[in-house]
PDB file of C-alpha atoms in Angstrom:
ATOM      1  CA  UNK A   1     186.431 -11.451  70.109  1.00  0.00           C
ATOM      2  CA  UNK A   2     187.874  -8.387  72.586  1.00  0.00           C
ATOM      3  CA  UNK A   3     190.716  -5.763  72.201  1.00  0.00           C
ATOM      4  CA  UNK A   4     194.034  -8.386  73.424  1.00  0.00           C
ATOM      5  CA  UNK A   5     194.038 -10.082  70.315  1.00  0.00           C
ATOM      6  CA  UNK A   6     193.996  -6.641  68.500  1.00  0.00           C
ATOM      7  CA  UNK A   7     196.281  -5.900  70.721  1.00  0.00           C
ATOM      8  CA  UNK A   8     198.296  -8.802  70.157  1.00  0.00           C
ATOM      9  CA  UNK A   9     198.565  -8.841  66.839  1.00  0.00           C
ATOM     10  CA  UNK A  10     199.763  -4.989  66.134  1.00  0.00           C
ATOM     11  CA  UNK A  11     202.351  -5.541  69.491  1.00  0.00           C
ATOM     12  CA  UNK A  12     203.951  -8.590  67.048  1.00  0.00           C
ATOM     13  CA  UNK A  13     203.603  -6.996  64.185  1.00  0.00           C
ATOM     14  CA  UNK A  14     205.970  -3.751  65.544  1.00  0.00           C
ATOM     15  CA  UNK A  15     208.250  -7.044  67.324  1.00  0.00           C
ATOM     16  CA  UNK A  16     208.654  -8.205  63.785  1.00  0.00           C
ATOM     17  CA  UNK A  17     209.667  -4.505  61.794  1.00  0.00           C
ATOM     18  CA  UNK A  18     212.281  -4.413  64.445  1.00  0.00           C
ATOM     19  CA  UNK A  19     213.860  -8.237  64.095  1.00  0.00           C
ATOM     20  CA  UNK A  20     217.318  -6.636  65.900  1.00  0.00           C
ATOM     21  CA  UNK A  21     215.884  -3.871  68.783  1.00  0.00           C
ATOM     22  CA  UNK A  22     214.355  -4.763  72.084  1.00  0.00           C
ATOM     23  CA  UNK A  23     211.041  -2.561  72.231  1.00  0.00           C
ATOM     24  CA  UNK A  24     209.587  -1.761  74.903  1.00  0.00           C
ATOM     25  CA  UNK A  25     206.235  -1.716  76.541  1.00  0.00           C
ATOM     26  CA  UNK A  26     206.046   1.974  76.260  1.00  0.00           C
ATOM     27  CA  UNK A  27     207.345   2.167  72.571  1.00  0.00           C
ATOM     28  CA  UNK A  28     204.257  -1.004  71.214  1.00  0.00           C
ATOM     29  CA  UNK A  29     202.132   1.505  73.669  1.00  0.00           C
ATOM     30  CA  UNK A  30     202.729   4.620  71.814  1.00  0.00           C
ATOM     31  CA  UNK A  31     202.015   2.527  68.504  1.00  0.00           C
ATOM     32  CA  UNK A  32     198.754   1.909  69.341  1.00  0.00           C
ATOM     33  CA  UNK A  33     197.520   3.895  71.313  1.00  0.00           C
ATOM     34  CA  UNK A  34     196.698   3.164  74.382  1.00  0.00           C
ATOM     35  CA  UNK A  35     197.967   2.815  77.553  1.00  0.00           C
ATOM     36  CA  UNK A  36     201.129   0.658  78.943  1.00  0.00           C
ATOM     37  CA  UNK A  37     199.877  -1.193  81.241  1.00  0.00           C
ATOM     38  CA  UNK A  38     197.209  -2.740  78.693  1.00  0.00           C
ATOM     39  CA  UNK A  39     200.409  -3.446  76.502  1.00  0.00           C
ATOM     40  CA  UNK A  40     202.169  -5.306  78.979  1.00  0.00           C
ATOM     41  CA  UNK A  41     199.552  -7.492  79.852  1.00  0.00           C
ATOM     42  CA  UNK A  42     199.302  -9.041  76.181  1.00  0.00           C
ATOM     43  CA  UNK A  43     202.726  -9.181  76.000  1.00  0.00           C
ATOM     44  CA  UNK A  44     202.868 -11.101  79.915  1.00  0.00           C
ATOM     45  CA  UNK A  45     200.386 -13.685  77.969  1.00  0.00           C
ATOM     46  CA  UNK A  46     202.817 -13.807  74.339  1.00  0.00           C
ATOM     47  CA  UNK A  47     205.495 -14.034  76.720  1.00  0.00           C
ATOM     48  CA  UNK A  48     204.341 -17.622  79.129  1.00  0.00           C
ATOM     49  CA  UNK A  49     203.310 -18.888  75.427  1.00  0.00           C
ATOM     50  CA  UNK A  50     207.084 -18.705  74.636  1.00  0.00           C
ATOM     51  CA  UNK A  51     205.954 -16.172  71.114  1.00  0.00           C
ATOM     52  CA  UNK A  52     208.419 -13.394  73.135  1.00  0.00           C
ATOM     53  CA  UNK A  53     210.585 -12.968  75.029  1.00  0.00           C
ATOM     54  CA  UNK A  54     211.952 -10.466  77.200  1.00  0.00           C
ATOM     55  CA  UNK A  55     215.109  -8.712  78.730  1.00  0.00           C
ATOM     56  CA  UNK A  56     214.632  -6.409  81.898  1.00  0.00           C
ATOM     57  CA  UNK A  57     216.845  -3.774  82.582  1.00  0.00           C
ATOM     58  CA  UNK A  58     218.471  -1.008  81.234  1.00  0.00           C
ATOM     59  CA  UNK A  59     218.472  -1.103  77.810  1.00  0.00           C
ATOM     60  CA  UNK A  60     215.455  -4.619  77.953  1.00  0.00           C
ATOM     61  CA  UNK A  61     212.335  -4.720  76.185  1.00  0.00           C
ATOM     62  CA  UNK A  62     210.867  -7.214  74.501  1.00  0.00           C
ATOM     63  CA  UNK A  63     211.859  -9.326  71.004  1.00  0.00           C
ATOM     64  CA  UNK A  64     209.438 -12.291  69.003  1.00  0.00           C
ATOM     65  CA  UNK A  65     211.143 -15.814  69.460  1.00  0.00           C
ATOM     66  CA  UNK A  66     210.245 -17.957  66.578  1.00  0.00           C
ATOM     67  CA  UNK A  67     210.093 -17.732  62.901  1.00  0.00           C
ATOM     68  CA  UNK A  68     206.704 -15.084  61.142  1.00  0.00           C
ATOM     69  CA  UNK A  69     205.668 -18.155  59.437  1.00  0.00           C
ATOM     70  CA  UNK A  70     205.381 -20.302  63.042  1.00  0.00           C
ATOM     71  CA  UNK A  71     202.096 -18.150  64.337  1.00  0.00           C
ATOM     72  CA  UNK A  72     199.195 -17.495  63.409  1.00  0.00           C
ATOM     73  CA  UNK A  73     196.414 -15.698  64.422  1.00  0.00           C
ATOM     74  CA  UNK A  74     194.049 -18.801  65.007  1.00  0.00           C
ATOM     75  CA  UNK A  75     197.333 -18.820  67.744  1.00  0.00           C
ATOM     76  CA  UNK A  76     196.903 -15.698  68.967  1.00  0.00           C
ATOM     77  CA  UNK A  77     193.042 -15.914  69.267  1.00  0.00           C
ATOM     78  CA  UNK A  78     193.532 -18.863  71.127  1.00  0.00           C
ATOM     79  CA  UNK A  79     195.444 -17.273  74.120  1.00  0.00           C
ATOM     80  CA  UNK A  80     193.869 -14.118  73.759  1.00  0.00           C
ATOM     81  CA  UNK A  81     190.601 -14.443  73.851  1.00  0.00           C
ATOM     82  CA  UNK A  82     188.757 -18.176  72.839  1.00  0.00           C
ATOM     83  CA  UNK A  83     185.778 -18.569  74.132  1.00  0.00           C
ATOM     84  CA  UNK A  84     185.183 -14.955  73.290  1.00  0.00           C
ATOM     85  CA  UNK A  85     182.484 -15.626  71.346  1.00  0.00           C
ATOM     86  CA  UNK A  86     180.030 -17.549  73.688  1.00  0.00           C
ATOM     87  CA  UNK A  87     176.930 -16.668  74.517  1.00  0.00           C
ATOM     88  CA  UNK A  88     176.644 -14.485  77.248  1.00  0.00           C
ATOM     89  CA  UNK A  89     172.866 -15.815  78.917  1.00  0.00           C
ATOM     90  CA  UNK A  90     170.992 -14.522  81.844  1.00  0.00           C
ATOM     91  CA  UNK A  91     169.324 -17.100  84.017  1.00  0.00           C
ATOM     92  CA  UNK A  92     166.269 -18.027  82.847  1.00  0.00           C
ATOM     93  CA  UNK A  93     163.394 -19.452  83.667  1.00  0.00           C
ATOM     94  CA  UNK A  94     163.833 -23.354  83.496  1.00  0.00           C
ATOM     95  CA  UNK A  95     160.624 -24.653  83.882  1.00  0.00           C
ATOM     96  CA  UNK A  96     160.078 -22.931  80.114  1.00  0.00           C
ATOM     97  CA  UNK A  97     160.764 -24.872  77.377  1.00  0.00           C
ATOM     98  CA  UNK A  98     162.192 -22.061  75.377  1.00  0.00           C
ATOM     99  CA  UNK A  99     164.370 -20.344  78.958  1.00  0.00           C
ATOM    100  CA  UNK A 100     165.414 -24.418  80.039  1.00  0.00           C
ATOM    101  CA  UNK A 101     167.302 -24.541  76.352  1.00  0.00           C
ATOM    102  CA  UNK A 102     168.466 -21.461  75.072  1.00  0.00           C
ATOM    103  CA  UNK A 103     171.781 -21.372  76.745  1.00  0.00           C
ATOM    104  CA  UNK A 104     172.376 -25.050  75.482  1.00  0.00           C
ATOM    105  CA  UNK A 105     171.699 -24.223  71.994  1.00  0.00           C
ATOM    106  CA  UNK A 106     172.823 -20.966  71.701  1.00  0.00           C
ATOM    107  CA  UNK A 107     176.608 -22.310  72.962  1.00  0.00           C
ATOM    108  CA  UNK A 108     176.137 -25.300  70.587  1.00  0.00           C
ATOM    109  CA  UNK A 109     176.051 -22.847  67.532  1.00  0.00           C
ATOM    110  CA  UNK A 110     178.616 -20.526  68.621  1.00  0.00           C
ATOM    111  CA  UNK A 111     180.862 -23.061  69.198  1.00  0.00           C
ATOM    112  CA  UNK A 112     180.849 -24.514  65.863  1.00  0.00           C
ATOM    113  CA  UNK A 113     181.683 -20.400  65.053  1.00  0.00           C
ATOM    114  CA  UNK A 114     184.644 -20.195  66.500  1.00  0.00           C
ATOM    115  CA  UNK A 115     185.716 -23.379  65.330  1.00  0.00           C
ATOM    116  CA  UNK A 116     185.105 -21.929  61.828  1.00  0.00           C
ATOM    117  CA  UNK A 117     186.496 -18.876  62.687  1.00  0.00           C
ATOM    118  CA  UNK A 118     190.052 -20.511  63.843  1.00  0.00           C
ATOM    119  CA  UNK A 119     190.030 -22.611  59.874  1.00  0.00           C
ATOM    120  CA  UNK A 120     189.848 -18.909  58.514  1.00  0.00           C
ATOM    121  CA  UNK A 121     192.684 -18.196  60.962  1.00  0.00           C
ATOM    122  CA  UNK A 122     195.114 -20.174  60.675  1.00  0.00           C
ATOM    123  CA  UNK A 123     195.125 -19.188  57.175  1.00  0.00           C
ATOM    124  CA  UNK A 124     196.785 -16.041  58.210  1.00  0.00           C
ATOM    125  CA  UNK A 125     200.673 -16.177  59.259  1.00  0.00           C
ATOM    126  CA  UNK A 126     202.025 -13.759  60.928  1.00  0.00           C
ATOM    127  CA  UNK A 127     204.283 -13.095  58.376  1.00  0.00           C
ATOM    128  CA  UNK A 128     200.801 -12.751  56.460  1.00  0.00           C
ATOM    129  CA  UNK A 129     200.357  -9.626  58.542  1.00  0.00           C
ATOM    130  CA  UNK A 130     203.609  -8.513  58.116  1.00  0.00           C
ATOM    131  CA  UNK A 131     203.518  -8.187  54.001  1.00  0.00           C
ATOM    132  CA  UNK A 132     200.315  -6.672  53.863  1.00  0.00           C
ATOM    133  CA  UNK A 133     201.352  -3.805  56.675  1.00  0.00           C
ATOM    134  CA  UNK A 134     204.844  -3.597  54.052  1.00  0.00           C
ATOM    135  CA  UNK A 135     202.064  -3.812  50.943  1.00  0.00           C
ATOM    136  CA  UNK A 136     200.430  -0.649  52.599  1.00  0.00           C
ATOM    137  CA  UNK A 137     203.577   0.788  53.056  1.00  0.00           C
ATOM    138  CA  UNK A 138     204.486   1.516  49.058  1.00  0.00           C
TER     139      UNK A 138
END
């Protein structure tokens, strides 16, 4: 998993908590304590997939485009991090039984792990993230 996943959730939560107001990448980056360029990269991915919309120019910014219960964490993971759990195996000795098979063996194991992760993340919608954030405020 990479930081784009958590930055996407952070950004979407920020936008969802301000549904009637455009938010700038600067405001979101200040909330997440990261450079605005990193947030803009993530926002670009989210916009490309129709989760947010934007308006350029003065008074512009970003808005959440869907219903909160329409987006789950697996959707966000697939946009930002799919394949991130795949093991990074160096080139191995193909004449060795271990070297010849390790990448394939680990790939199938981690592919299964990612599938399990997906089933778990599907249970959490952005609405539930908002509810958890609001609960922490009480």
